[in-house]
Each structure stands twice: as C-alpha cells, then as structure tokens.
mmCIF file of C-alpha atoms in Angstrom:
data_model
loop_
_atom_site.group_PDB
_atom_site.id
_atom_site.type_symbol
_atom_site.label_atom_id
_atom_site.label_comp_id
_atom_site.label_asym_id
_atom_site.label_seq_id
_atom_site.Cartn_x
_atom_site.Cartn_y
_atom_site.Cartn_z
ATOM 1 C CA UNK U 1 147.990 154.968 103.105
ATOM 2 C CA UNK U 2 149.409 155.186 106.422
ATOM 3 C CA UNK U 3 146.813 157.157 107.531
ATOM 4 C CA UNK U 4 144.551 154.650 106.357
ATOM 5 C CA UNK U 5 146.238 152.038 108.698
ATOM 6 C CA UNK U 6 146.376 153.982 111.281
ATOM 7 C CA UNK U 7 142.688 154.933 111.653
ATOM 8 C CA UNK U 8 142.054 150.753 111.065
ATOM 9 C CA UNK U 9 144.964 150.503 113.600
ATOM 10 C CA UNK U 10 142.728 152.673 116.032
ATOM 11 C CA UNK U 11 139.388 151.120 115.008
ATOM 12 C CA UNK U 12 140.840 147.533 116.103
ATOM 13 C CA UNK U 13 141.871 148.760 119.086
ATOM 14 C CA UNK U 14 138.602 150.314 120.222
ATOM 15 C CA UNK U 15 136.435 146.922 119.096
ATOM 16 C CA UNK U 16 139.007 145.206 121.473
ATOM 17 C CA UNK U 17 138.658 147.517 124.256
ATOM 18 C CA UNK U 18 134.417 147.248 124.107
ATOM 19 C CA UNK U 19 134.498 143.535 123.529
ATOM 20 C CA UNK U 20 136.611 142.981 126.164
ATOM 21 C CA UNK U 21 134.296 145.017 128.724
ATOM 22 C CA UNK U 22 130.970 143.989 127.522
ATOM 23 C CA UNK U 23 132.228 140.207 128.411
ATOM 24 C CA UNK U 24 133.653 141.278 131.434
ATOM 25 C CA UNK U 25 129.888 142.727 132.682
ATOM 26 C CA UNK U 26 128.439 139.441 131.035
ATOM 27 C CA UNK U 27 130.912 137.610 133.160
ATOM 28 C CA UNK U 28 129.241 139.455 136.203
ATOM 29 C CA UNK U 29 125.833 139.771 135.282
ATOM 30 C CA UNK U 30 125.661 135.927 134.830
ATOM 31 C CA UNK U 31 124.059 134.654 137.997
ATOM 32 C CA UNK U 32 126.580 132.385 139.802
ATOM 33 C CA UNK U 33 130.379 132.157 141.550
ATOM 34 C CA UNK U 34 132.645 131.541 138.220
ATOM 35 C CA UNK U 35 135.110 129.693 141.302
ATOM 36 C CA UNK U 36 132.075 127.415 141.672
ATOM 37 C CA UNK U 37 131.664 126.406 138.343
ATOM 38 C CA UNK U 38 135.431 125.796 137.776
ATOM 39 C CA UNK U 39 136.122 124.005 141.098
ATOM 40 C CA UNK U 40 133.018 122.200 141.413
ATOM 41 C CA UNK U 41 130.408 121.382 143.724
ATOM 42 C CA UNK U 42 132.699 119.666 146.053
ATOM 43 C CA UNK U 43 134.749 122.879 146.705
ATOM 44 C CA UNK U 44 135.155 124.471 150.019
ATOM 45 C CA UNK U 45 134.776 128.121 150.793
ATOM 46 C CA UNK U 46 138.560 128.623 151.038
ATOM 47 C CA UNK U 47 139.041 127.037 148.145
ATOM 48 C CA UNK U 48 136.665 128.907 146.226
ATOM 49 C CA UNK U 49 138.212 132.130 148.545
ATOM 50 C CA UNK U 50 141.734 131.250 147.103
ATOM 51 C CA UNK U 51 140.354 130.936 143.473
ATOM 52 C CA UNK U 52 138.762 134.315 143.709
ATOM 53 C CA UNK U 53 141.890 136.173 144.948
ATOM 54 C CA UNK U 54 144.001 134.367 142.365
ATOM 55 C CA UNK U 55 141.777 135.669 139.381
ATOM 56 C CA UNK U 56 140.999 138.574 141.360
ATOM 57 C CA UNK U 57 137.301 138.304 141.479
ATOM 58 C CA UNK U 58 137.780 139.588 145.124
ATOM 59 C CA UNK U 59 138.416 143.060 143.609
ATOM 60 C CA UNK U 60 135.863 145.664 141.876
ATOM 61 C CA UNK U 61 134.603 145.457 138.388
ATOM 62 C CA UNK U 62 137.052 148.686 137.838
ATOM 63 C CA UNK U 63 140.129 147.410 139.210
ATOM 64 C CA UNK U 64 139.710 143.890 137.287
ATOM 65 C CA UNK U 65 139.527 145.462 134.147
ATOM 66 C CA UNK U 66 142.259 147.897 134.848
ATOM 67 C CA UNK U 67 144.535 145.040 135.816
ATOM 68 C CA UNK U 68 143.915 143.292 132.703
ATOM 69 C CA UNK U 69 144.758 145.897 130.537
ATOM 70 C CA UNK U 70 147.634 146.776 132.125
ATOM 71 C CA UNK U 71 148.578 143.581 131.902
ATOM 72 C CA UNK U 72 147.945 143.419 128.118
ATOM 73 C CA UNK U 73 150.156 146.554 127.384
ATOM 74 C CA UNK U 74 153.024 144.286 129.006
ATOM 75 C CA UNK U 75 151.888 141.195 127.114
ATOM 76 C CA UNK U 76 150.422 139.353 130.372
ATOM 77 C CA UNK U 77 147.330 137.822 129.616
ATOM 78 C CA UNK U 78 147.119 136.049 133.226
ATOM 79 C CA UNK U 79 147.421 132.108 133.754
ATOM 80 C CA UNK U 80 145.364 129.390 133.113
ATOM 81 C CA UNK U 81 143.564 128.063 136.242
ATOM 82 C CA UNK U 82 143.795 124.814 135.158
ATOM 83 C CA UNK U 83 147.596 124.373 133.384
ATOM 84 C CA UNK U 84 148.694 126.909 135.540
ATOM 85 C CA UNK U 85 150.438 128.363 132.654
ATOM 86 C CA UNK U 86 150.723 131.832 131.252
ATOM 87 C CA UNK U 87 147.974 132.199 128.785
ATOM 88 C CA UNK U 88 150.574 134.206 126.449
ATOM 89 C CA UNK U 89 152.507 131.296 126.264
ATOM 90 C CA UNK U 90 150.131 128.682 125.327
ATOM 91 C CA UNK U 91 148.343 131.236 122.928
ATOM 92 C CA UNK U 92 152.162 131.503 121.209
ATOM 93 C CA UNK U 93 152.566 127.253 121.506
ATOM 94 C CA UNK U 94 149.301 127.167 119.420
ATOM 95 C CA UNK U 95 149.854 130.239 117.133
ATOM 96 C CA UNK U 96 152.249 128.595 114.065
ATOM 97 C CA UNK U 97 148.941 125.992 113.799
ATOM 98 C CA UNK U 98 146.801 128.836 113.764
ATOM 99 C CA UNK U 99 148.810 131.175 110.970
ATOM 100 C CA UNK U 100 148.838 127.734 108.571
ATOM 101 C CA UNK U 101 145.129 126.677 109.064
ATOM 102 C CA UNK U 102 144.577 130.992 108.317
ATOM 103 C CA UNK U 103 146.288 130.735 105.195
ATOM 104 C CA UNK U 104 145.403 127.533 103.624
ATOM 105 C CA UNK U 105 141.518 128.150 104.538
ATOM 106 C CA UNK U 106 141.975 131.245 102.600
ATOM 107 C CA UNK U 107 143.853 130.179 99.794
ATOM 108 C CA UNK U 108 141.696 127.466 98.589
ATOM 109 C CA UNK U 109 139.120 129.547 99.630
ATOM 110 C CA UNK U 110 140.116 132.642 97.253
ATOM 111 C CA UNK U 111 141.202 129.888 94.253
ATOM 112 C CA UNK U 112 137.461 128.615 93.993
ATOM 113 C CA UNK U 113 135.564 132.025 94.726
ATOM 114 C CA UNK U 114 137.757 134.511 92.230
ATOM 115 C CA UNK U 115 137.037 132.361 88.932
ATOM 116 C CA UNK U 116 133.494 131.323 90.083
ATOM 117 C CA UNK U 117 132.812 135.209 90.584
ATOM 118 C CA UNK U 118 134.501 136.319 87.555
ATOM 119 C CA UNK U 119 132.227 133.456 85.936
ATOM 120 C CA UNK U 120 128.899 134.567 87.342
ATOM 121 C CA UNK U 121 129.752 138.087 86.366
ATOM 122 C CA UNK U 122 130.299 137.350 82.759
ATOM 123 C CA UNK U 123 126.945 134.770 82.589
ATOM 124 C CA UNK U 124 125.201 137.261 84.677
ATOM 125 C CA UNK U 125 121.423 135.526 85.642
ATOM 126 C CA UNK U 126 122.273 132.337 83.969
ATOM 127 C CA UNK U 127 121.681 128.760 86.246
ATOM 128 C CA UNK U 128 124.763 128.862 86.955
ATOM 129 C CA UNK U 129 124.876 132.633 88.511
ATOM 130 C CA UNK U 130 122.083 131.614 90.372
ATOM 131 C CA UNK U 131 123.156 128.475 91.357
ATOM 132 C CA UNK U 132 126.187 129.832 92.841
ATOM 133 C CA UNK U 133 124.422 133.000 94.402
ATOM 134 C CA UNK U 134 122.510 130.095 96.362
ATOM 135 C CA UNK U 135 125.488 128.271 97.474
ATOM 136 C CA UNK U 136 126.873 131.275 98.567
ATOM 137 C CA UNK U 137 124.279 132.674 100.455
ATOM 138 C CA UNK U 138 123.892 129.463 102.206
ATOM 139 C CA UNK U 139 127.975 128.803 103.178
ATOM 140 C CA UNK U 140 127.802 132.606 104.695
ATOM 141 C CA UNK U 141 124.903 131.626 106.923
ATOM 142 C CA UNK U 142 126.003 128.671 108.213
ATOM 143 C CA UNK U 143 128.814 129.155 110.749
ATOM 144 C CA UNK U 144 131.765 127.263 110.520
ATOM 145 C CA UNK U 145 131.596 125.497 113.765
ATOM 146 C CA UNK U 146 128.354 123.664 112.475
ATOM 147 C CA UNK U 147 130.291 122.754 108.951
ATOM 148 C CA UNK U 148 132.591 121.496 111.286
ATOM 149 C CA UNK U 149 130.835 119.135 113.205
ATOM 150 C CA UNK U 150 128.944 118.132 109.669
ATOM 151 C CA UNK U 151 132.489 117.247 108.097
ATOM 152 C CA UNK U 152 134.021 115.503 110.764
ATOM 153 C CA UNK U 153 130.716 113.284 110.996
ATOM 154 C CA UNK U 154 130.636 112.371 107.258
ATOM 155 C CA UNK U 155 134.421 112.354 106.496
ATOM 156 C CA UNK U 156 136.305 111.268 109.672
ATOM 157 C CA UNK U 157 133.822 109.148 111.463
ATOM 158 C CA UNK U 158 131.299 107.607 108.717
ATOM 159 C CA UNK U 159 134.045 107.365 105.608
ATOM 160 C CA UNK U 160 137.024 107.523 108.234
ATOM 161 C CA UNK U 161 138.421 109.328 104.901
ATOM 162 C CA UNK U 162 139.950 111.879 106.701
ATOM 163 C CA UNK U 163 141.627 112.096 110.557
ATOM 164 C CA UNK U 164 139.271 113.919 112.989
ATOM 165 C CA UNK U 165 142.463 115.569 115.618
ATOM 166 C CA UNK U 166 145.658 116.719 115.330
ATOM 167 C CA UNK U 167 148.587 117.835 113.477
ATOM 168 C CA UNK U 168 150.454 115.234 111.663
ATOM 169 C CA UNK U 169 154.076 114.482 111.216
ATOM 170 C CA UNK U 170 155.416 116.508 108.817
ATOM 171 C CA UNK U 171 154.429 118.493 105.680
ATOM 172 C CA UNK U 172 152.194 116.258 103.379
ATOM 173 C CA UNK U 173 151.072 114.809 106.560
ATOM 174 C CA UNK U 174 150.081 117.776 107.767
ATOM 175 C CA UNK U 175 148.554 118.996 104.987
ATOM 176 C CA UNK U 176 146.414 115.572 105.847
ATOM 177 C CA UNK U 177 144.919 116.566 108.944
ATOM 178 C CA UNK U 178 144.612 120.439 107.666
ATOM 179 C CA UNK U 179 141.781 119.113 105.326
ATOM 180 C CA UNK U 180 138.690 118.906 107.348
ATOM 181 C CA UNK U 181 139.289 122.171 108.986
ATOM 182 C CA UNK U 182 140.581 124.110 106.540
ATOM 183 C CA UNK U 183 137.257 123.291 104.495
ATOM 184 C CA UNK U 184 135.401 124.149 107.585
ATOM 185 C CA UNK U 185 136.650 127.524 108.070
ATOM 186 C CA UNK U 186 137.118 128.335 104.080
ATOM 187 C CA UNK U 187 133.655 126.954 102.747
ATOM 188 C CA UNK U 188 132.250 130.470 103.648
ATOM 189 C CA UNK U 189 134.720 132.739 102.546
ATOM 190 C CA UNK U 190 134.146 130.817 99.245
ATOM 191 C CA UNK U 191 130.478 132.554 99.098
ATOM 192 C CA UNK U 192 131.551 135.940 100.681
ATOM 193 C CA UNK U 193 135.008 136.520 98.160
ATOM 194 C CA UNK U 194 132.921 135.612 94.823
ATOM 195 C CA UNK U 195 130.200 137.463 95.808
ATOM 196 C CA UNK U 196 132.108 140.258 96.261
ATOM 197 C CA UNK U 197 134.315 139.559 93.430
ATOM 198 C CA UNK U 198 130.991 139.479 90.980
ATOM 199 C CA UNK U 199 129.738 142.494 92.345
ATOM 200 C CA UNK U 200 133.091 144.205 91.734
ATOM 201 C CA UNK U 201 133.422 142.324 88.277
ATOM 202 C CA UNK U 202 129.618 144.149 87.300
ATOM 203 C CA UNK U 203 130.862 147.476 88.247
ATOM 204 C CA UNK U 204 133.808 147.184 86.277
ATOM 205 C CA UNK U 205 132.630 145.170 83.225
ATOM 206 C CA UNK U 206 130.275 148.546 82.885
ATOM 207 C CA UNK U 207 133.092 150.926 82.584
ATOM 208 C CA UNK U 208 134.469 152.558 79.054
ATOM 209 C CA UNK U 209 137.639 151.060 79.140
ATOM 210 C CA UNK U 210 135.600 147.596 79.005
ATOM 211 C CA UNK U 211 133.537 148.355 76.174
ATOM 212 C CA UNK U 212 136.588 150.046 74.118
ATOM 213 C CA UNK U 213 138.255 146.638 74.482
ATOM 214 C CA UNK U 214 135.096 144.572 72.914
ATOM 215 C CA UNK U 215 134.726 146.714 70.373
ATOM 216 C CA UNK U 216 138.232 145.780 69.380
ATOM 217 C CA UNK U 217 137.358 142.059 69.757
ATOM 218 C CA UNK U 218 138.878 141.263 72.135
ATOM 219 C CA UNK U 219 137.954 137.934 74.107
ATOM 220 C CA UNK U 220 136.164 138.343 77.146
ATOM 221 C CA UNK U 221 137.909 136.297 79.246
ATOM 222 C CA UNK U 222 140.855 138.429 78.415
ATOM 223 C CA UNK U 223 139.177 141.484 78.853
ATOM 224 C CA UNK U 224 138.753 139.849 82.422
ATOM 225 C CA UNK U 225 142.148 138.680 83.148
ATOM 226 C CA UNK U 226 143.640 142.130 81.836
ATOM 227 C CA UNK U 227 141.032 144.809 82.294
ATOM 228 C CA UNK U 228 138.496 143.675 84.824
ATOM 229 C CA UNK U 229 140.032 141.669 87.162
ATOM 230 C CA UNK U 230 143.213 143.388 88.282
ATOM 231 C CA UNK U 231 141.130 146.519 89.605
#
C-alpha cells in the first residue's frame, strides 16, 4: 500500500512539474508584454519596467522557473500584482470554502450515482439503463463551468430560487448558497461514479460467489448490498 502511494505521490508530482512548465512557455510564446495587459494601455515604460522586475519577467525562462520552484518547496507562491498579497495566503483564506464545496459536490454526487448504477446493473439494457447511460454520457461532456452558467441563469436569475454569490451566514445558510455550485461541480461525477459503479456491478454480478447466492434464493438486491456492492 505504501508503495502504492508513493508511486501516486511521485506521479502527482511530475504532472505538477510539466503543467507548470508547459504554461510557463505558453505564457512566453503568447505574443505580447503580460505588464501590458495587466497595467494597461496607459502604462509607461517604467512602469511596465517595474512590473517586469517585480514578477521577474526581466530574467530568463530558466531562472523564472527555478525561482518558482524554489519558492514552492518553501511554500512561496509569489504575490498578487493586484492585492499585493501573498498568493499562499489568499489560496489558504479561500481553502475551508473550497474543502466544503469538494465534499458536498461529491457526496450528493456519490448518493445518486451508487444506487442508479447498482440499478442499471441489475436491469441491464432496460429504458431505464439506457436512459441513464444517456444522461451520463451527456453530464461527463459538458464541463461544469457551462452547467454553471446554465444554473445560475435558470435558478438564481429567472426563478431567483436560489442566491447566485457568496457564502451565507452560518450552517443551513450556507448550505443555501452551496446549492447551485455544488450541483454544478457534482452533476458529472453523477454520470462518471455510476458508470463506473455498473461496470464494476457487471463484473461482479458474473462471479461464482453471485450465482451460489441465487441459487439459494436469495433476493437480488441483497445479493447487491452484501455480495456485489462492497467489492
């Protein structure tokens, strides 16, 4: 297991350390001054000159990247040009928000898919299987920015059912304003967790132990809840 872990461990780190250069040569290879865009057109050339030493776009492609994982290892992720704040702390201001829209996206999310993929395993190729393999096909395509946009037009600004910003005081408050974005982010792990639970549940409905426990008649939503499932 911990072997396991670490080669994941490992695996992160490298997808870090190639994202993070391929947008740093994107950065570059995008014609333009980034100081430009960010000042404006009204800046001066030692204004832009200051910018550019203070992100250290004066330096070479080499040295910026080396500074900002160096930085990393420390836990400096620079500072915002506009706040002038450290990015770490803003990214740690936002993070308990973060970790509670994470888990309740998922939790809804895994509450619908596991029954609805245990269900079109058992009525494998009924409507309903196919229904859902639809659905599910369709939630995993669309990306979760558009469902976004799509819920906060219909629910927040047509129905004004739901708020469109914020946090909310409190915890059923909160739980208020978690709604819209939590369905946004969740809606597709909804088609990707019962897909993968029904192809799981097939595999597994297939095995001996499965077919012992029928022949003792045993119901099958038991033999799902005991047998099938748990694996």
């Amino acid at each position: 297991m911990w072997l396991y872990l670490l080669k994941r461990l490992v695996l992160a780190i490298t997808i870090i350390v190639i994202a993070v250069t391929l947008l740093f040569l994107m950065i570059r290879a995008v014609p333009g001054d980034p100081a430009a865009v960010l000042l404006g057109p009204r800046a001066t050339p030692e204004m832009k000159a200051q910018l550019h030493e203070q992100m250290g776009l004066d330096k070479p492609f080499v040295a910026q990247i080396a500074t900002f994982f160096g930085g990393l290892l420390h836990g400096d992720l620079g500072f915002d040009v506009f706040s002038q704040r450290p990015v770490a702390e803003i990214v740690f201001e936002q993070l308990p928000y973060t970790i509670e829209l994470i888990l309740v996206s998922i939790l809804w999310a895994v509450v619908i898919a596991v029954p609805l993929g245990c269900y079109s395993a058992i009525r494998r190729n009924s409507v309903i299987d196919q229904v859902t393999g639809v659905l599910s096909v369709a939630t995993i395509a669309i990306p979760s920015f558009v469902m976004a946009v799509y819920a906060l037009l219909i629910f927040a600004v047509t129905l004004r059912w739901l708020p469109a910003v914020g946090a909310g005081n409190g915890f059923w408050d909160g739980l208020t304003y978690l709604i819209l974005p939590a369905f946004a982010i969740g809606i597709g792990w909804v088609g990707y967790i019962s897909r993968l639970v029904r192809a799981s549940m097939l595999e597994i409905l297939g095995e001996n132990h499965i077919r012992m426990a029928r022949s003792f008649g045993i119901s099958e939503w038991r033999i799902v809840a005991r047998y099938a499932l748990p694996p």
